[in-house]
Coordinates of C-alpha atoms and ligand atoms in Angstrom, one line a residue:
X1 CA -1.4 -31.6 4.2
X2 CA -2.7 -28.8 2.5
X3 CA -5.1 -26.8 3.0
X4 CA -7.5 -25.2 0.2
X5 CA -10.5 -22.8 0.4
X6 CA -13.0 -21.4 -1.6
X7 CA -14.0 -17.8 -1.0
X8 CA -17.0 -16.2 -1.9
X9 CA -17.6 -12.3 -1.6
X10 CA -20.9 -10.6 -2.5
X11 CA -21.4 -7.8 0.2
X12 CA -21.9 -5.1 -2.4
X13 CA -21.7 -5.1 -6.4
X14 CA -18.4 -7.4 -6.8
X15 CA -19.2 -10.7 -7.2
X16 CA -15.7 -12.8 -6.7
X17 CA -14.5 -16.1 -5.4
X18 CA -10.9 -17.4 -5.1
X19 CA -9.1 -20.9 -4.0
X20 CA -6.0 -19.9 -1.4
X21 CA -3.5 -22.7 -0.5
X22 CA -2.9 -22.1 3.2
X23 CA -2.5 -17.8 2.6
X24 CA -1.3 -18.4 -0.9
X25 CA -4.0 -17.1 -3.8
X26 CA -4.2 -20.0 -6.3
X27 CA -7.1 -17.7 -8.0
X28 CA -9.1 -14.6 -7.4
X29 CA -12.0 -13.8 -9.6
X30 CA -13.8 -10.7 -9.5
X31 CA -17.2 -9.7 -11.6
X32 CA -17.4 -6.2 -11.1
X33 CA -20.9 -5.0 -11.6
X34 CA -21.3 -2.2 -14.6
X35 CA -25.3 -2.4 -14.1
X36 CA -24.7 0.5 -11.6
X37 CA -22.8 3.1 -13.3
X38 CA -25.6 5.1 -14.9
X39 CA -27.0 5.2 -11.5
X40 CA -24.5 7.2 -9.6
X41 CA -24.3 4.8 -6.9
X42 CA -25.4 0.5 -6.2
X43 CA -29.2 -0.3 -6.6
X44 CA -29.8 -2.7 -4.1
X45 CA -32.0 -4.5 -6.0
X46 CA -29.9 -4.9 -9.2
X47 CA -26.7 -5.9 -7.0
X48 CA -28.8 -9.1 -5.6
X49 CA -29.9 -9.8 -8.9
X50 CA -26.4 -9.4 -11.0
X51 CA -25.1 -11.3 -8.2
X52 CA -27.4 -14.4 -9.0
X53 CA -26.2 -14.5 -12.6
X54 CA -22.1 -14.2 -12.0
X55 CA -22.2 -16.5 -9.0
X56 CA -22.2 -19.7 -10.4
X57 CA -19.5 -18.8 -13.7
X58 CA -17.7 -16.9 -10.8
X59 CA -17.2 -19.9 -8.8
X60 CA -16.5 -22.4 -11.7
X61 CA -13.7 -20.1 -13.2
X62 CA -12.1 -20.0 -9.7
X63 CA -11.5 -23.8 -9.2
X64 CA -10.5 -24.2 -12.8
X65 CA -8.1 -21.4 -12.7
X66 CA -7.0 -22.9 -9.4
X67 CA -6.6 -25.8 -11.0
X68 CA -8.6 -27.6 -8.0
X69 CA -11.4 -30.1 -8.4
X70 CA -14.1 -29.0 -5.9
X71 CA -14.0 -32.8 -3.7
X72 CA -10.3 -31.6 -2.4
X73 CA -11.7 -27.8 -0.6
X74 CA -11.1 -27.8 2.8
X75 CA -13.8 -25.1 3.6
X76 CA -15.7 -22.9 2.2
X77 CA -15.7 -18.8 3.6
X78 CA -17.8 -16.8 3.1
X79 CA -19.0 -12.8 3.5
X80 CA -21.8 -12.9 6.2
X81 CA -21.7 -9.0 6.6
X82 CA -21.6 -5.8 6.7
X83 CA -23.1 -5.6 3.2
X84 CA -26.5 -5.4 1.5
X85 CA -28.8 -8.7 2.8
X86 CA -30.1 -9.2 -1.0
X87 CA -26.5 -9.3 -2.3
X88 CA -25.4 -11.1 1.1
X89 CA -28.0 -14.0 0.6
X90 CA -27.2 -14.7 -2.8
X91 CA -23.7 -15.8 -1.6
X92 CA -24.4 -16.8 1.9
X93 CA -26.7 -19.5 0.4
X94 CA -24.8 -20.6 -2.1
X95 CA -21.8 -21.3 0.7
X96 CA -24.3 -23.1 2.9
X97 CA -25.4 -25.5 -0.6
X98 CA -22.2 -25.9 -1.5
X99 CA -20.3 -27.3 1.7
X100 CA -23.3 -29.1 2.8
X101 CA -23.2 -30.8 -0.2
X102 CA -19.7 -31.9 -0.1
X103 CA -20.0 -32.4 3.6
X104 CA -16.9 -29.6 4.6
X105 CA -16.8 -26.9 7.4
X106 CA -18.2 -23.7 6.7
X107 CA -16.7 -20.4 7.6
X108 CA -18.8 -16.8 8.1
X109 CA -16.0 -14.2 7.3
X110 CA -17.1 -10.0 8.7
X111 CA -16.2 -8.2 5.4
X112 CA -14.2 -5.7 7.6
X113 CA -12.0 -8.1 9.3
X114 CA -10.9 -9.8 5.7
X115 CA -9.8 -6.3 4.5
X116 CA -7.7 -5.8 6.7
X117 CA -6.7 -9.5 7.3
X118 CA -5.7 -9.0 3.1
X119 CA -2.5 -8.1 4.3
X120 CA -1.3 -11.2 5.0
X121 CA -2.0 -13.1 1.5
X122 CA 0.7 -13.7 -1.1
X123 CA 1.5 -14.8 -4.4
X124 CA 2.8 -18.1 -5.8
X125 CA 6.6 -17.9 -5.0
X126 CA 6.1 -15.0 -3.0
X127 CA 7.5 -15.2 0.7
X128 CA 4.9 -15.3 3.6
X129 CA 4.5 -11.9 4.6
X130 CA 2.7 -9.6 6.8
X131 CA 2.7 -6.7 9.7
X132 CA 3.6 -8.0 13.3
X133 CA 0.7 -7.8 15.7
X134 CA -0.3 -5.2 17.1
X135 CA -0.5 -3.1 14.2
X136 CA -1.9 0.0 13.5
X137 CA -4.3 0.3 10.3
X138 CA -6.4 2.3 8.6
X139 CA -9.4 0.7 7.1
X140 CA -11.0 2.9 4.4
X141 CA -13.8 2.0 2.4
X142 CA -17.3 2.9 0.7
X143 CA -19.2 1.8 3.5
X144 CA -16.1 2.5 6.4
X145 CA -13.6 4.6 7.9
X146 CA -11.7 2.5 10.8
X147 CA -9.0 3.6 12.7
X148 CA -8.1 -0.2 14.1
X149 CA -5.1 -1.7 16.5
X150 CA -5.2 -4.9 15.3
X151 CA -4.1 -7.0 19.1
X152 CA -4.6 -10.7 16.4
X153 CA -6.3 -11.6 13.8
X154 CA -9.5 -11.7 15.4
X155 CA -9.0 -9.0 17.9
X156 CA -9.8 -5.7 16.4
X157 CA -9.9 -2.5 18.5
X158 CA -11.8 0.2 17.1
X159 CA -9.6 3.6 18.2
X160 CA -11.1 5.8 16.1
X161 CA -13.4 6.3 12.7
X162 CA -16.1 8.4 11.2
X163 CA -19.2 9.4 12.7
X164 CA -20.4 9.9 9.2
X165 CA -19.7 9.8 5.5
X166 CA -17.2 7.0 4.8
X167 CA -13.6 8.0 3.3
X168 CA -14.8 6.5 0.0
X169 CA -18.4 8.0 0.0
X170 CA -16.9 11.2 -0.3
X171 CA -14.7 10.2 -3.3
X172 CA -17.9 9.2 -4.6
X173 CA -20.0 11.9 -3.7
X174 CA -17.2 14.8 -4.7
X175 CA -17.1 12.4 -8.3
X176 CA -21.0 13.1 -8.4
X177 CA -21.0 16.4 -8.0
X178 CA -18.6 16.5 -10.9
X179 CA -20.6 14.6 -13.1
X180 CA -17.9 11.7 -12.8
X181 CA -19.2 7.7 -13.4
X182 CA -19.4 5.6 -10.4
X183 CA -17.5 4.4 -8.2
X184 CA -15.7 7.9 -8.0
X185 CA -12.5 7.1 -6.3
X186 CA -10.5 5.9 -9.3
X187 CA -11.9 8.1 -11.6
X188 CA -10.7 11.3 -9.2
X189 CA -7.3 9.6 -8.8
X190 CA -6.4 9.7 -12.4
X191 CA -7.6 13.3 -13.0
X192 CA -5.8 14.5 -10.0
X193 CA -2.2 12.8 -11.3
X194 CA -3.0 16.2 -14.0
X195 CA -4.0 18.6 -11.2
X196 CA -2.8 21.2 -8.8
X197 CA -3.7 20.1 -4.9
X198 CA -3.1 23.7 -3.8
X199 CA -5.5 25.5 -6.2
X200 CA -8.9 25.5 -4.3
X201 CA -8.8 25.0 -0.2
X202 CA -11.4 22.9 1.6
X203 CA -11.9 22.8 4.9
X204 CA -11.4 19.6 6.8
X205 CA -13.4 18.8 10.2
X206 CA -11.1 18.7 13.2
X207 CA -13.1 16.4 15.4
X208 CA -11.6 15.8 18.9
X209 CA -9.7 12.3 19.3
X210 CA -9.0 9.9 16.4
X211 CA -12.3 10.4 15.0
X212 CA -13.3 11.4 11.4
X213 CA -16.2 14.2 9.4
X214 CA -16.5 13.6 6.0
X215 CA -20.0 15.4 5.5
X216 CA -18.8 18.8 6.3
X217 CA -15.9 18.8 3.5
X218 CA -18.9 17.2 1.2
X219 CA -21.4 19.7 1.7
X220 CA -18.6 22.8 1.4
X221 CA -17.4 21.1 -2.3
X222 CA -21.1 21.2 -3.6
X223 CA -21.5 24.7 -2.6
X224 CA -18.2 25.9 -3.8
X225 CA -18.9 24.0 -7.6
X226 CA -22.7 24.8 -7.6
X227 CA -21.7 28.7 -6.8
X228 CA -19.0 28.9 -9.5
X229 CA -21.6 27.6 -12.0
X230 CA -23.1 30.0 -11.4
X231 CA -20.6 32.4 -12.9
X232 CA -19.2 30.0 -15.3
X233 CA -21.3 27.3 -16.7
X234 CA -18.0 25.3 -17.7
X235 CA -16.0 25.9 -14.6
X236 CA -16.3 22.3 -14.0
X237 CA -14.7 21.3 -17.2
X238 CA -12.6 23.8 -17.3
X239 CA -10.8 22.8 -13.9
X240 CA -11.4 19.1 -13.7
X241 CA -7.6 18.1 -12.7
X242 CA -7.9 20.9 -10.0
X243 CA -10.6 20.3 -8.6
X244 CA -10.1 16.6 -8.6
X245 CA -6.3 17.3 -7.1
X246 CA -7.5 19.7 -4.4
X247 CA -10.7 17.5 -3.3
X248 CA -8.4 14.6 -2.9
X249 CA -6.2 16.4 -0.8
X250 CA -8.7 17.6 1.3
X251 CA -9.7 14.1 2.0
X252 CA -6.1 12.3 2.2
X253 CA -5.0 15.2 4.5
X254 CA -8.3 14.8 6.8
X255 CA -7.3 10.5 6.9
X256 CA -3.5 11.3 7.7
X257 CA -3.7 14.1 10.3
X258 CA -5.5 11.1 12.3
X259 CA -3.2 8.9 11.5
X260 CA 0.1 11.2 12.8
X261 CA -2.2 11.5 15.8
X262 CA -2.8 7.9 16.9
X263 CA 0.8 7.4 15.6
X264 CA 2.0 9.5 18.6
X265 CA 0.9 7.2 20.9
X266 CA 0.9 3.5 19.3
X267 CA 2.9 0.4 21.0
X268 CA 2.6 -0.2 17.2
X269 CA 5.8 -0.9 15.4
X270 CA 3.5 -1.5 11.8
X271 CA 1.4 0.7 9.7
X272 CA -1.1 -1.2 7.5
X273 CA -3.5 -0.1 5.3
X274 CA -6.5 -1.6 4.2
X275 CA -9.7 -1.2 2.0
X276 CA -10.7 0.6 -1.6
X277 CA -10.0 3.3 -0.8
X278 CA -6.0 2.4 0.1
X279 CA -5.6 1.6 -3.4
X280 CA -5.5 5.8 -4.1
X281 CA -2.3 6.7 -5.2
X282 CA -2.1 10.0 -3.0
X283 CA -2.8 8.4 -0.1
X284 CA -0.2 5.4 -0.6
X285 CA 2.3 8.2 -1.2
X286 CA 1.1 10.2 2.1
X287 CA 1.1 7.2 4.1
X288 CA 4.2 6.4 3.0
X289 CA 5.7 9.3 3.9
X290 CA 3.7 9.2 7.5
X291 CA 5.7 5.8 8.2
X292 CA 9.0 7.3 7.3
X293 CA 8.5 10.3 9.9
X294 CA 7.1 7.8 12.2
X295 CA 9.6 4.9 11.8
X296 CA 7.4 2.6 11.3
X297 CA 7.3 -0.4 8.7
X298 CA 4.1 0.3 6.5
X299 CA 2.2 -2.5 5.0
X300 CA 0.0 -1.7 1.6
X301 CA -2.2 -4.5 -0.1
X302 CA -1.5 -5.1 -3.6
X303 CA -3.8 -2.7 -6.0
X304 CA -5.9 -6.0 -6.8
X305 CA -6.4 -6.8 -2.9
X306 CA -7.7 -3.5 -2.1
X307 CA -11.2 -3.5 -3.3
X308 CA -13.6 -5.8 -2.8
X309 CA -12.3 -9.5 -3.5
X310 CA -12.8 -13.4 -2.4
X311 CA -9.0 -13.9 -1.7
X312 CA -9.6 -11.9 1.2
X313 CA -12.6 -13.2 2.4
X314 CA -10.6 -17.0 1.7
X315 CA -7.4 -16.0 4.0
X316 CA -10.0 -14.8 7.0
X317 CA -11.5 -18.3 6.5
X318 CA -8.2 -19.7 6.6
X319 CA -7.0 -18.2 10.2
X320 CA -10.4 -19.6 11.5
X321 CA -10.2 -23.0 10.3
X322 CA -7.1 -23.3 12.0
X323 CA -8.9 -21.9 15.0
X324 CA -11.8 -25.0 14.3
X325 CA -14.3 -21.5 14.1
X326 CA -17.3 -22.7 11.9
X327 CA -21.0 -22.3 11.6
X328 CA -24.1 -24.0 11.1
X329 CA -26.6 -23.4 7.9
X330 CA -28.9 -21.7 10.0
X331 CA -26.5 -18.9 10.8
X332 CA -28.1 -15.3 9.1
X333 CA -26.1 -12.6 7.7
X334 CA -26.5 -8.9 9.0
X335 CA -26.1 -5.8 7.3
X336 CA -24.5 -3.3 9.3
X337 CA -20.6 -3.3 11.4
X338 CA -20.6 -5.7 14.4
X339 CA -19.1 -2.7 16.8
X340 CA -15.8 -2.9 14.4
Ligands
LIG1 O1 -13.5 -1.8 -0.2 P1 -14.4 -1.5 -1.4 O2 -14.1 -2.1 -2.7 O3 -15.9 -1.7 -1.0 C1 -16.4 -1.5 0.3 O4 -16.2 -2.4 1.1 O5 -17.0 -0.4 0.4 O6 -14.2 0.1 -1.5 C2 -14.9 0.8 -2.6 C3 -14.6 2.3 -2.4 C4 -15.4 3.1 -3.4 O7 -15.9 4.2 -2.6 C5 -14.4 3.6 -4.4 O8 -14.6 4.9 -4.9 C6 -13.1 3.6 -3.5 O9 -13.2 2.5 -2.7 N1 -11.9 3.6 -4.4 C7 -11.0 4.6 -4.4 C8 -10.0 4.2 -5.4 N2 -10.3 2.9 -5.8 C9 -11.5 2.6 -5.2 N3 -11.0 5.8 -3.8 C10 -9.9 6.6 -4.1 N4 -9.0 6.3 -5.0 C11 -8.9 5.1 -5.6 N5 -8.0 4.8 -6.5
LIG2 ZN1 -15.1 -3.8 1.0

């Protein structure tokens, strides 16, 4: 028989939900906030709000696009954390409402563990696919930097990661200083396609083991633009590709060296990545070319599975009704990485 569930993500500013039959996506609809833009960055306050608008259109489009009437789900997943608790509650209590009502499991999904679980979704028609556990991947996000060997689906060994800035917060924070829109990390891709990675050097952190600095590299890009204003009030438009190139080098070289390092030393026969940040077009080349040194298979979520979506959250749900893992209403969501 098959099995269908409804996803629902709302851990930051997306609001999305999706059906999946069994790890196929049958829909995955995604409301990406714009409230934020002019903000440099997500108001808390405005996500939890937004979210309470889109939620309910969100949810409808999904089934209909599905083509599933809401009496044959399975299960209903949802993101319980890490994520804002405004923006959390808004879908957490809608999940709880929705399978009480139709009297069907529920299913708390950690936000982390469905990016990189991502992986294994496909397509209609497409063949069921996905890296072999263990595998080896880099989970790279606003709110994370994970260095993961992935033992099963729900055994996640943290081997490394950053002890500050995430990989995406300093796309975003280099795309500030720049005068770029939020989020950054797209915007900085396209420019960089136009720019020259070699034309202005910044220094990466060499932290000892498989861990990661971003805060360093941040700090010495505001100094170097702020001091060249300085001298040249358009040096910022007048370099934009460059600067955009050489920042994103900075931070792809800093995620890869790491990588090559815990490469070294992996039972790992897969490479996966996982997260926003994995859909950047540098870094999909770089770890591309990491594999091939490496000889190792490398797995890359589809551009749409990278970011924030409910088809991921719905295939983590998935592998844990299988399992029988479900909770109770009362269960509360939290905010911050569960030692991930
Ligand atoms: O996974 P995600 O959607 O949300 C979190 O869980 O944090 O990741 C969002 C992050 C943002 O920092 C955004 O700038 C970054 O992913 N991002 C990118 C690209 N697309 C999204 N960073 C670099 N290049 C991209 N093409
Ligand atoms: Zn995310």
């Amino acid at each position: 028989m098959s099995v269908y569930i409804l996803g629902i993500e709302s851990s930051c500013d997306d609001t999305s939900a999706a059906v999946i039959e069994g790890t196929t996506i049958l829909s995955n609809v995604i409301a990406s906030q714009k409230v934020h833009a002019e903000y440099g960055g997500v108001v808390p306050e405005l996500a939890s709000r937004a979210h309470q608008q889109n939620i309910i259109p969100v949810i409808d489009t999904a089934l209909k696009r599905a083509k599933i009437n809401k009496n044959q789900l399975s299960a209903i997943a949802f993101t319980n954390g890490p994520g804002l608790l405004g923006s959390l509650l808004v879908g957490s209590s809608f999940a709880k409402a929705m399978a009480y009502s139709l009297n069907i499991p529920l299913i708390q999904v950690d936000h982390l563990q469905a990016h990189v679980l991502a992986n294994f979704l496909q397509k209609p028609g497409e063949p069921i696919a996905g890296p072999s556990c263990p595998f080896l991947c880099l989970t790279v996000s606003g709110g994370h930097t994970l260095l993961l060997q992935v033992n099963d689906y729900f055994d996640m060994q943290r081997i490394g990661g950053t002890i500050d800035d995430a990989a995406g917060e300093a796309f975003d924070k280099a795309a500030k200083i720049l005068g770029l829109p939020y989020p950054g990390g797209p915007v900085i891709d396209r420019y960089a396609h136009e720019g020259d990675p070699n034309r202005f050097h910044f220094a990466i952190s060499h932290l000892p083991g498989l861990d990661y600095s971003f805060s360093g590299l941040k700090t010495s890009f505001l100094y170097f633009v702020r001091d060249n204003l300085k001298e040249n009030p358009n040096f910022i438009e007048e370099n934009l590709p460059d600067l955009c190139a050489s920042i994103q080098y900075a931070i792809i070289r800093s995620l890869t060296d790491k990588l090559k390092k815990a490469l070294r030393d992996t039972p790992c026969q897969d490479l996966v990545l996982a997260g926003g940040v994995s859909a950047n077009s540098g870094l999909r080349e770089a770890a591309a070319n990491v594999a091939r040194r490496y000889h190792k298979n490398l797995f890359l979520p589809t551009l749409d599975l990278t970011t924030d979506n409910a088809a991921m959250i719905a295939v983590c749900g998935y592998f844990k009704f299988r399992q029988g893992d479900f909770v109770g209403v009362d269960v509360v969501p939290y905010s911050s990485a569960r030692g991930k």
